[in-house]
Coordinates of C-alpha atoms (C1' of nucleotides) in Angstrom, one line a residue:
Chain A
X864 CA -27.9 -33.6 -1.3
X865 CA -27.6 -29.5 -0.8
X866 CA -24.6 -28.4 -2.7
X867 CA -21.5 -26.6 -1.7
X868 CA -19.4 -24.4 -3.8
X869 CA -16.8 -22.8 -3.0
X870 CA -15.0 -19.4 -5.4
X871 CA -11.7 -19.0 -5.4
X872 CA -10.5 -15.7 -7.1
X873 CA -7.0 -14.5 -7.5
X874 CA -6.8 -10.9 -6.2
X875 CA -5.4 -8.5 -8.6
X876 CA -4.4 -11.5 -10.6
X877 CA -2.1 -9.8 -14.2
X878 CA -0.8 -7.2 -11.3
X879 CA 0.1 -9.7 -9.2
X880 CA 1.6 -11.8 -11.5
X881 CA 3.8 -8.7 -12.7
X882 CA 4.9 -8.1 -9.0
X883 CA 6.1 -11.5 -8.3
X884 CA 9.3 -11.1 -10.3
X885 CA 9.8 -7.6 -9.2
X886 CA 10.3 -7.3 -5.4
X887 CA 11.5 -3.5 -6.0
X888 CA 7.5 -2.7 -6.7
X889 CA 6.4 -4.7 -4.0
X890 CA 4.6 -2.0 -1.5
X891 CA 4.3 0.4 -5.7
X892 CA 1.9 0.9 -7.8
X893 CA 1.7 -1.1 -10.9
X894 CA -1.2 -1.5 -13.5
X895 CA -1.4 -4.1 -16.2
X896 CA -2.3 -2.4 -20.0
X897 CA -4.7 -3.9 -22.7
X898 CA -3.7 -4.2 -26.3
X899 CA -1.7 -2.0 -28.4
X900 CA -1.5 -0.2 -24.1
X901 CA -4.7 1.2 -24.5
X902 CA -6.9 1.0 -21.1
X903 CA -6.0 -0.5 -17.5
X904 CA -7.3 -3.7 -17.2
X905 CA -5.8 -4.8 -14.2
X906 CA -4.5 -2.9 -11.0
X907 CA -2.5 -3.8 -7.7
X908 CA -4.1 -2.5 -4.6
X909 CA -1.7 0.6 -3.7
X910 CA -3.1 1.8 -7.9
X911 CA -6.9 0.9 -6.6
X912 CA -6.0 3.8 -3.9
X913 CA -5.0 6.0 -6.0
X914 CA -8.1 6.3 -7.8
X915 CA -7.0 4.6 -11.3
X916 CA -10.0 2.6 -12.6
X917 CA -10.4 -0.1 -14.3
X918 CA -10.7 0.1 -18.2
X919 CA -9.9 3.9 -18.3
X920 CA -7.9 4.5 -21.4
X921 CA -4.7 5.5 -20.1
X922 CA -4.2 8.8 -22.0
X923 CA -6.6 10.1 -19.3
X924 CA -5.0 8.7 -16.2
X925 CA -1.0 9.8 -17.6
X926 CA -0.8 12.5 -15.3
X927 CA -1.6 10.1 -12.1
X928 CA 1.0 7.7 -13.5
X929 CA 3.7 10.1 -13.9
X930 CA 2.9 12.0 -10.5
X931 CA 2.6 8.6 -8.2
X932 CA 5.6 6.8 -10.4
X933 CA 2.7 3.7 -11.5
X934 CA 4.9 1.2 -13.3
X935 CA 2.8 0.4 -16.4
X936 CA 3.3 -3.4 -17.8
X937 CA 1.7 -4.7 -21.3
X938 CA 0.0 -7.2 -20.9
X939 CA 1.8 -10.7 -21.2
X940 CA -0.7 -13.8 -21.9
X941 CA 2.1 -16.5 -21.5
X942 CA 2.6 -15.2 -18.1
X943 CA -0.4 -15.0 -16.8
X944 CA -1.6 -18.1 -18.3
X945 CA 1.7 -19.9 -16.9
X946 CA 0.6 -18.7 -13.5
X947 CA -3.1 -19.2 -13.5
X948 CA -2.3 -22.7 -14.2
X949 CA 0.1 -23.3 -11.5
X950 CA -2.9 -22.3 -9.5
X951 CA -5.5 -24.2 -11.0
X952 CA -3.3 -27.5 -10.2
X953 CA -3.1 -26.7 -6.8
X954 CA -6.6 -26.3 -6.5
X955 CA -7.5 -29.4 -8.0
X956 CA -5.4 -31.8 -5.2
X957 CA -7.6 -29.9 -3.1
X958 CA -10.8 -30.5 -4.2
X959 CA -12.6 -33.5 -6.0
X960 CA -14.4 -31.2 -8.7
X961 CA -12.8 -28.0 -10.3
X962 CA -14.4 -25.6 -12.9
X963 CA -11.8 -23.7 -14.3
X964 CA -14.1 -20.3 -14.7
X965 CA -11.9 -17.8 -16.5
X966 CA -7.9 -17.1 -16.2
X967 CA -8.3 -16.2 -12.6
X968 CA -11.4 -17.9 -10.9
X969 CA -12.3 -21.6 -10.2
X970 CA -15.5 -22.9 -8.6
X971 CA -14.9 -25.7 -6.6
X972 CA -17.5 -28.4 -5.6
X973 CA -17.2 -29.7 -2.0
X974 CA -20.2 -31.1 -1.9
X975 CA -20.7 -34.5 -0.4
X976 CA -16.4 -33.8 1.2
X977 CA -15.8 -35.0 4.1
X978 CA -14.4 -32.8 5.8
X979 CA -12.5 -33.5 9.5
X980 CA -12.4 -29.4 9.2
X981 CA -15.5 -27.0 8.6
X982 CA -15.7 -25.7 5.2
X983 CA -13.8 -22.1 7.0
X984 CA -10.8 -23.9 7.8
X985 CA -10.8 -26.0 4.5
X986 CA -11.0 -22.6 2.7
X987 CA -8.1 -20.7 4.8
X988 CA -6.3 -24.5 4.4
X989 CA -6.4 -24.0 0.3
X990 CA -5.6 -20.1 0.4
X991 CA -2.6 -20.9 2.5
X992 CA -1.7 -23.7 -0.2
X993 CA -1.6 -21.3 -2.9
X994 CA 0.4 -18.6 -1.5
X995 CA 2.9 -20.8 -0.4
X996 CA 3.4 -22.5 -3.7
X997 CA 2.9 -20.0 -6.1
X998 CA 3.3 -16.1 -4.6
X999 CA -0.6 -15.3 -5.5
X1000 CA -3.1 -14.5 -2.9
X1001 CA -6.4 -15.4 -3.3
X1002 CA -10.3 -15.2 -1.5
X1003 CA -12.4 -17.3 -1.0
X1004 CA -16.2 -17.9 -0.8
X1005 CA -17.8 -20.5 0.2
X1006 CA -21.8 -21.2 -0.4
X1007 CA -24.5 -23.3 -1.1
X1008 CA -24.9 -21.4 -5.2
X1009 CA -22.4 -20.3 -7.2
X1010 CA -24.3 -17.0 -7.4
X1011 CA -24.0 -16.8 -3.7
X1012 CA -20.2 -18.1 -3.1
X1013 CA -19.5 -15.5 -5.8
X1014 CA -21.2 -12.5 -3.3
X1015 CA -19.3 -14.9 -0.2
X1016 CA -15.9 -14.0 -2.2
X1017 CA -16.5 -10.0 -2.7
X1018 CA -17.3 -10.2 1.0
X1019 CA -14.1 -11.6 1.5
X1020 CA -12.3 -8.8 -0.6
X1021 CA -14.1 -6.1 0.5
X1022 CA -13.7 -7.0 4.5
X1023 CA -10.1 -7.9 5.4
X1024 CA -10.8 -9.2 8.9
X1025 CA -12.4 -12.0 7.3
X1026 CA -9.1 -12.7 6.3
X1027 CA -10.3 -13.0 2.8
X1028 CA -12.3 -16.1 3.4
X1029 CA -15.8 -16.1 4.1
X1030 CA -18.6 -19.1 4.9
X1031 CA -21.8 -18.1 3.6
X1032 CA -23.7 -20.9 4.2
X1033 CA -25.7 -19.8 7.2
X1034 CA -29.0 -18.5 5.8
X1035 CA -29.3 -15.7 8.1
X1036 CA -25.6 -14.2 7.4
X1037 CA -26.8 -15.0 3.8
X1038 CA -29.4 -12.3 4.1
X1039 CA -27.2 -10.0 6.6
X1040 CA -24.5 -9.8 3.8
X1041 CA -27.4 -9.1 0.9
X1042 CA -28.6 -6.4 2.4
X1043 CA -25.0 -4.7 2.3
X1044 CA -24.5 -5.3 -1.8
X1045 CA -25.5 -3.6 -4.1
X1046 CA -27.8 -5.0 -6.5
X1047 CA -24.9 -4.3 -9.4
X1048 CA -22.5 -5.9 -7.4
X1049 CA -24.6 -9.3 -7.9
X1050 CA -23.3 -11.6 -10.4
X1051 CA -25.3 -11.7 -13.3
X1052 CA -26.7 -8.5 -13.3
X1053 CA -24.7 -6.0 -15.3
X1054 CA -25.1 -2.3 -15.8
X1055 CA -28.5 -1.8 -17.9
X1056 CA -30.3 -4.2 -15.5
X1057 CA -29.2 -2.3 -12.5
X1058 CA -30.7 0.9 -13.8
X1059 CA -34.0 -1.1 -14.5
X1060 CA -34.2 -2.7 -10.9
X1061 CA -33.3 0.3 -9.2
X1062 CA -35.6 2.2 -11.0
X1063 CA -38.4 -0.3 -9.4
X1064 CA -36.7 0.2 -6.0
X1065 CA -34.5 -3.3 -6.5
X1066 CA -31.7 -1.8 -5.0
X1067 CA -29.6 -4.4 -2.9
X1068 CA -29.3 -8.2 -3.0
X1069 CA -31.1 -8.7 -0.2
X1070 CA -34.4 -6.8 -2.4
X1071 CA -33.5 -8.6 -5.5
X1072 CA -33.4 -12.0 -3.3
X1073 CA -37.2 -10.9 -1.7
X1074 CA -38.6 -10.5 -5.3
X1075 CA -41.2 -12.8 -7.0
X1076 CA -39.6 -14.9 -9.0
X1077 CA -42.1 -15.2 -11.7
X1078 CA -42.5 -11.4 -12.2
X1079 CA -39.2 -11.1 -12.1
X1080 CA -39.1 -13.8 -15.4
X1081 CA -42.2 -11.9 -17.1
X1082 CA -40.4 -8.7 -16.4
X1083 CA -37.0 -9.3 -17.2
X1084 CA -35.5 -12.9 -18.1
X1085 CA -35.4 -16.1 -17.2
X1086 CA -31.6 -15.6 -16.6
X1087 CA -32.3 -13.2 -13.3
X1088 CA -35.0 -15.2 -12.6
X1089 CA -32.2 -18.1 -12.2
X1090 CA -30.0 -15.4 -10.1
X1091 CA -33.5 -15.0 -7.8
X1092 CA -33.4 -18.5 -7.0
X1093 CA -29.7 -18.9 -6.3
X1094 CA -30.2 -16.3 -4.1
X1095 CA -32.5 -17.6 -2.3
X1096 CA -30.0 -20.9 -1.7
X1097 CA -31.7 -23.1 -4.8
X1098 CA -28.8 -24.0 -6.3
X1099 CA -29.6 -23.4 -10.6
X1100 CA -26.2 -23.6 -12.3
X1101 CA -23.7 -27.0 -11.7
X1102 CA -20.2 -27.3 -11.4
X1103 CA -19.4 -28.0 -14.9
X1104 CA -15.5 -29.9 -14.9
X1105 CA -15.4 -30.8 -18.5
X1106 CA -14.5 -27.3 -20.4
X1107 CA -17.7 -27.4 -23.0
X1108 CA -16.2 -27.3 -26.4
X1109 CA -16.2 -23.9 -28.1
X1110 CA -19.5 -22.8 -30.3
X1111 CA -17.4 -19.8 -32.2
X1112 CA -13.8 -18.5 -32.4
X1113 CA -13.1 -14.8 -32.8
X1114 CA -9.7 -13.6 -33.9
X1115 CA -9.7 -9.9 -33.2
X1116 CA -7.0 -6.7 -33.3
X1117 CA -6.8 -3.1 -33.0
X1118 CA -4.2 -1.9 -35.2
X1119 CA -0.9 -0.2 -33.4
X1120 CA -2.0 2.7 -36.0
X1121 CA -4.3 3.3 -38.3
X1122 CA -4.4 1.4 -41.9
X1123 CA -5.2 3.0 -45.0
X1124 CA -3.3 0.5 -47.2
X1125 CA -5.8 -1.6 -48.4
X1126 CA -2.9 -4.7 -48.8
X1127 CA -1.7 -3.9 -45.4
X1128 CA -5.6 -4.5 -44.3
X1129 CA -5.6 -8.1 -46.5
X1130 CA -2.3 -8.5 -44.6
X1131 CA -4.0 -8.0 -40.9
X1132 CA -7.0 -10.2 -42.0
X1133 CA -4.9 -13.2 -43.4
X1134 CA -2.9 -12.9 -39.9
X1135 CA -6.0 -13.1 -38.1
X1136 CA -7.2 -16.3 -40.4
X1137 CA -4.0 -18.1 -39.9
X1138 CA -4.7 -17.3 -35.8
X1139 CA -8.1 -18.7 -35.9
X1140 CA -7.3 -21.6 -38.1
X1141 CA -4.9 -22.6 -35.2
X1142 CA -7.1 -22.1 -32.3
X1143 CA -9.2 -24.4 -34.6
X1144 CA -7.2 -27.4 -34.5
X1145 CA -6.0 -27.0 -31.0
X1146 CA -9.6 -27.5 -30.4
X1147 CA -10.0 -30.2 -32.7
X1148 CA -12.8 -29.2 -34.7
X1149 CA -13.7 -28.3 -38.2
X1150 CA -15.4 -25.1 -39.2
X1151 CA -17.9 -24.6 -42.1
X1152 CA -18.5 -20.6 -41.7
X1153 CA -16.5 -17.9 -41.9
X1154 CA -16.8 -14.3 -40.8
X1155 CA -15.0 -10.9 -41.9
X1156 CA -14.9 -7.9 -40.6
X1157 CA -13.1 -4.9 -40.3
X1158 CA -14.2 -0.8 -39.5
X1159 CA -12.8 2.2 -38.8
X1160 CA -12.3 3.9 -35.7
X1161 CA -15.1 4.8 -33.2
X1162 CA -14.1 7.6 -31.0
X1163 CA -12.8 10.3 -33.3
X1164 CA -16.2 12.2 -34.6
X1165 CA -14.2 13.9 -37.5
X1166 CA -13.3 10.5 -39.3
X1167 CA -15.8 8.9 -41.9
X1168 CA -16.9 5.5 -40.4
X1169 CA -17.2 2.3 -41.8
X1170 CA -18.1 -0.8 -40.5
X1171 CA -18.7 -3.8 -42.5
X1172 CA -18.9 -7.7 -42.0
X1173 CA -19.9 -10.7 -44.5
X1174 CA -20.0 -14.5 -44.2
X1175 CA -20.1 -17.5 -46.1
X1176 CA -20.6 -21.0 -45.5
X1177 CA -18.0 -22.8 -46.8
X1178 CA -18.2 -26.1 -49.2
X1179 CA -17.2 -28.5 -46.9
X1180 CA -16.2 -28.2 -43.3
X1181 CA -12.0 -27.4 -42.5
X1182 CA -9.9 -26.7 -40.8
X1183 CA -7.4 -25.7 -43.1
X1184 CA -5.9 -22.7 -43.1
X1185 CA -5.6 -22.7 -46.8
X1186 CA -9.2 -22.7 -47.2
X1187 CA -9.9 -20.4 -44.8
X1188 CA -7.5 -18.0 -46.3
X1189 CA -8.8 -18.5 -49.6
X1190 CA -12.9 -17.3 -48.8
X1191 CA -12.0 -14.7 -46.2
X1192 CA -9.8 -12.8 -49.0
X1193 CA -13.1 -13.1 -50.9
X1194 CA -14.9 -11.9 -48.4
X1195 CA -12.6 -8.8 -47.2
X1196 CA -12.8 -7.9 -50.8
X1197 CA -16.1 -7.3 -50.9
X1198 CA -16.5 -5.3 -48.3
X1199 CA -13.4 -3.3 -48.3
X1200 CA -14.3 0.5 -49.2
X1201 CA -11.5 2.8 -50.3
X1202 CA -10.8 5.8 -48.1
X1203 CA -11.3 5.0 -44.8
X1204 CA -8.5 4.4 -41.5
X1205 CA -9.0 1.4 -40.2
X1206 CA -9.2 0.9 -36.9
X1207 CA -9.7 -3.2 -36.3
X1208 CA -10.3 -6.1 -38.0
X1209 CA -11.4 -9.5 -37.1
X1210 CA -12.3 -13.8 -38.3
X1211 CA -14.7 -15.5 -36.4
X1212 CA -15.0 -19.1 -37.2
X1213 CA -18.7 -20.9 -36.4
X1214 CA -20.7 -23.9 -37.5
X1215 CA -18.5 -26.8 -36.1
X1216 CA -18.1 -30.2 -36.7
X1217 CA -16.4 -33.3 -35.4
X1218 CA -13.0 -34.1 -37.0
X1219 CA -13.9 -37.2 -39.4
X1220 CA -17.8 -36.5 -38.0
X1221 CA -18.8 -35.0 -41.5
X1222 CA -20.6 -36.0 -44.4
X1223 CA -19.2 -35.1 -47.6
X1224 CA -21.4 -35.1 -50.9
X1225 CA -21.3 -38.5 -52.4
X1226 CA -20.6 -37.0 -55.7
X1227 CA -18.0 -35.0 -55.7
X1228 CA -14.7 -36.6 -55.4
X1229 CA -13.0 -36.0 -52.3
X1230 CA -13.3 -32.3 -51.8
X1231 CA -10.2 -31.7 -49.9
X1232 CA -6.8 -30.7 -50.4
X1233 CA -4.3 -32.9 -50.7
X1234 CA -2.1 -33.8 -47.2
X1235 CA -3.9 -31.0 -45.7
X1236 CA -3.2 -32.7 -41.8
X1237 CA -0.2 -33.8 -42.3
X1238 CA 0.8 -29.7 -43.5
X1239 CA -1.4 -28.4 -40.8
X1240 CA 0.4 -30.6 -38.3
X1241 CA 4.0 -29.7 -39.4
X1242 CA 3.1 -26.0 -39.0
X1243 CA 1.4 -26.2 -35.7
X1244 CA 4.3 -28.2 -34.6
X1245 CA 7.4 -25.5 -35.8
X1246 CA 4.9 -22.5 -34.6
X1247 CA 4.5 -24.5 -31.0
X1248 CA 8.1 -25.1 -30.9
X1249 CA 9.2 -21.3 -29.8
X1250 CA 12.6 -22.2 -32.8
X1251 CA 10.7 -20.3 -35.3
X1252 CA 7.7 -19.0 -37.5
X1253 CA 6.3 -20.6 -40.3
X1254 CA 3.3 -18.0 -41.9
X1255 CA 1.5 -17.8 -45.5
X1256 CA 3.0 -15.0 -47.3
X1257 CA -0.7 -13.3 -47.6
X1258 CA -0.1 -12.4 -44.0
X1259 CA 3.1 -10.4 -44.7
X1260 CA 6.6 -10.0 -44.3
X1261 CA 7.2 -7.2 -41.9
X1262 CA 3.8 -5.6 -40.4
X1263 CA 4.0 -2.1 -39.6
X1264 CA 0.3 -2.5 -38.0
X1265 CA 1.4 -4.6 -35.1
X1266 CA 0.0 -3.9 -31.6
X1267 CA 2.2 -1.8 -29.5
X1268 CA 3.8 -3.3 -25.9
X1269 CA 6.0 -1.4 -25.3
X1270 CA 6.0 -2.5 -21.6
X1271 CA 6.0 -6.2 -22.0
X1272 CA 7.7 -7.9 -19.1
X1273 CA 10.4 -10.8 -19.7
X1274 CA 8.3 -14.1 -19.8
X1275 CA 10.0 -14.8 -16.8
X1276 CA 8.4 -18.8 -16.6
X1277 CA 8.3 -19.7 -19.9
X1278 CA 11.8 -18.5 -21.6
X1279 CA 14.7 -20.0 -20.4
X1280 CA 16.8 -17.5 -20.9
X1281 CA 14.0 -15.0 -19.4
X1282 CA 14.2 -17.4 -16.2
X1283 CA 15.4 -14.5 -13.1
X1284 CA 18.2 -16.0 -11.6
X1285 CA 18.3 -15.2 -7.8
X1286 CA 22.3 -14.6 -6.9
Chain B
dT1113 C1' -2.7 11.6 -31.2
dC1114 C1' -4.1 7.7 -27.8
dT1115 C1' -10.2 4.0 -25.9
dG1116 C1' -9.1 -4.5 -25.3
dG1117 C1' -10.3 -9.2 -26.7
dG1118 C1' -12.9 -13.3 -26.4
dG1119 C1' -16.7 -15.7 -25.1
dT1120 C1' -21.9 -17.4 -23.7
dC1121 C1' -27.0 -17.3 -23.5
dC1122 C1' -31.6 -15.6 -24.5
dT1123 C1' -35.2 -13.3 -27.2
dA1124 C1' -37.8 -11.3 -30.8
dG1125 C1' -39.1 -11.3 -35.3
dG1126 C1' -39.2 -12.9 -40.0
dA1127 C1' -39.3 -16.7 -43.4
dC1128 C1' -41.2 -20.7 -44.4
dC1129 C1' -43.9 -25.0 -44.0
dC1130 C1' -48.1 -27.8 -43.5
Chain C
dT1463 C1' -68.6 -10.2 -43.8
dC1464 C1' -65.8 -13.9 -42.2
dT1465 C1' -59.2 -13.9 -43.3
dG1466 C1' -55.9 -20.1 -38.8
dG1467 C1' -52.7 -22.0 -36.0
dG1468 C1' -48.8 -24.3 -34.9
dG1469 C1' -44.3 -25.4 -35.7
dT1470 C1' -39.1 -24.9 -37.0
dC1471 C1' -35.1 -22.5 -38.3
dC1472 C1' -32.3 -18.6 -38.7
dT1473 C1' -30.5 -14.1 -37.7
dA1474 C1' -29.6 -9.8 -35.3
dG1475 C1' -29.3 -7.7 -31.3
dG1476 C1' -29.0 -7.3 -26.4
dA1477 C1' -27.5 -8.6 -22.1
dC1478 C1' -24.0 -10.7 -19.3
dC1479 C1' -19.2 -12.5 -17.9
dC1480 C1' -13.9 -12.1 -17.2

DNA sequence: TCTGGGGTCCTAGGACCC
DNA sequence: TCTGGGGTCCTAGGACCC
């Protein structure tokens, strides 16, 4: 049976989710900030005007924001996550199959629905949903490929009398729409590949669509190739529902300011363990390598660099944070140099196994520390709970290297006492 | 002065084996 | 003089995504 997917993307999702608690800014400009307030990484429509764009570091834009009053939020995860999933439940009483694509975007899978309404009115029917129950508009784009409901959903964006959502199933409005986009504007090609298929006159979809698939594999991968063939309506990627489990987890920071203090370094790294370690378990998996790494700043010329990163494979695969602690401090040790300002540092946790799937070395006597789940679970629990912090004193007492936010928005649907009370 | 974080997949090349 | 071929595994790096 020919497929149907349909993309549903929240527009201007972290700015949107800023606005919704404050009416005042409803017609202003607001951008959402990255870490430590560095770049814009997110921008409501009336900021898009103005010219800001996205993942400018804001130093350079702090003349726009000051002239056009642009309210400037730090980013706020447990907001943003809060919302997306409100959305995402929505969406799935809509539709049998849901792939939860990032924070913001969900393919649905309508293939095989029956529908008493055409897919248009099914689309409009599920953007009305979600702006009803939640505040947050969205578009819509519906196809037979996810490569082509994803170009269906930036027409939608880009035209507003489609009323943000668009039926792309028709082959010849297929090919009317490629030849509009931009072969960069395709998803799945990124910048270096759009400066090698322009440069052999690939220049909108519609080209890239028209082009031998098997030269384009020789020439360039088999991962455009795939985008060819989705393009030309062969649908190559499925709806996955099932989250796949995780291959690696990264645990990653720039510093609020630069670290010189090689214990305040140890500190940052044992914070990031401890992170990772929990992401670990939430995922319910056991690690048996670990990476450190830390370096120094990239964009000042005048400082020294250094960038290092070692790994080892542990003795047995955990997931407890004791043990992780333990080989990344032997680890940061090595490669920590003297003299440098640090700019970042970061864990990344591979190789994973099973809980209980492993299979230790018959002769040595039960490798593990003692009541290592029953500790693990205790501190997960108290650090879930939101009545307090339970940390390993490696990690430090009081951090003078935490990330700056100094815009962070009340977390208006998580915190009780953050809750807005309408009067 | 100030420039995010967290992922995935694919490929090429080297080491090693028979 | 002639100097194999096929396979696996691992890693680093490049490309992409949001």
């Amino acid at each position: 049976m020919n497929s149907i997917f349909a993309l549903v993307d929240c527009n201007n999702f972290y700015a949107s989710c800023e606005k919704l608690f404050r009416p005042d800014l409803k017609q202003k400009p607001v951008v959402v900030l990255s870490n430590n307030d560095g770049c814009v990484i997110a921008r409501s429509k009336e900021a898009k005007i103005l010219g800001i764009k996205m993942g400018v570091p804001i130093f350079q834009v702090r003349d726009d924001i000051i002239k056009h009053n642009v309210m400037c939020f730090s980013s706020n995860y447990a907001l943003y996550a809060d919302m997306s999933n409100r959305v995402m439940t929505i969406l799935e009483e809509e539709a049998p199959r849901v792939e939860v694509y990032s924070i913001d975007e969900a393919f649905l899978d309508l293939t095989g629905v029956d529908h008493a309404l055409d897919v248009l009115d099914f689309g409009r029917q599920v953007k009305a949903r979600v702006d009803k129950h939640t505040g947050i508009t969205v578009g819509i784009g519906i196809a037979p490929t996810k490569t082509l409901a994803k170009l269906a959903n930036h027409a939608a964006k880009k035209y507003p009398a489609t009323g943000s959502v668009v039926d792309l199933m028709d082959r010849a409005r297929q090919r009317r729409l490629m030849a509009l986009v931009d072969v960069g504007d395709v998803w799945g090609v990124g910048r270096r590949l759009t400066d090698k298929l322009k440069a052999r006159g690939i220049k909108t979809a519609l080209n890239l669509a028209d082009a031998d698939p098997k030269c384009i594999r020789r020439e360039f991968s088999v991962v455009l190739e795939r985008t060819v063939r989705e393009l030309n309506g062969v649908s190559c990627m499925e709806l996955e529902a099932l989250a796949p489990t995780k291959k690696q987890i990264l645990c990653s920071r720039s510093f609020g300011q630069r670290i010189t203090d090689k214990f305040e370094l140890r500190q940052a790294v044992a914070k990031y363990v401890a992170r990772a370690g929990e992401k670990l378990r939430g995922e319910k998996r056991l690690a048996r390598v670990i990476q450190v790494f830390i370096r120094t700043g990239v964009f000042n010329p005048n400082d020294p660099q250094y960038s290092n990163a070692l790994s080892v494979e542990l003795p047995y695969p955990t997931d407890d944070t004791r043990d992780l602690l333990e080989a990344a401090d032997v680890l940061f040790s090595r490669i920590y140099r003297a003299g440098y300002r640090y700019a970042k540092a970061g864990v990344m946790l591979t190789d994973f196994f099973e809980q209980g799937a492993y299979q230790h070395d018959f002769f040595k006597n039960s490798p593990e520390r003692s009541h290592s789940k029953a500790l693990m679970e205790v501190l997960d629990r108290i650090n879930h709970s939101g009545r307090g912090t339970v940390f390993f004193a490696s990690q430090g007492i009081t951090p003078q290297w935490l990330m700056k936010r100094e815009h962070l928005s009340p977390a208006y649907t998580t915190r009780w006492s953050d809750l807005p009370i309408v009067y």
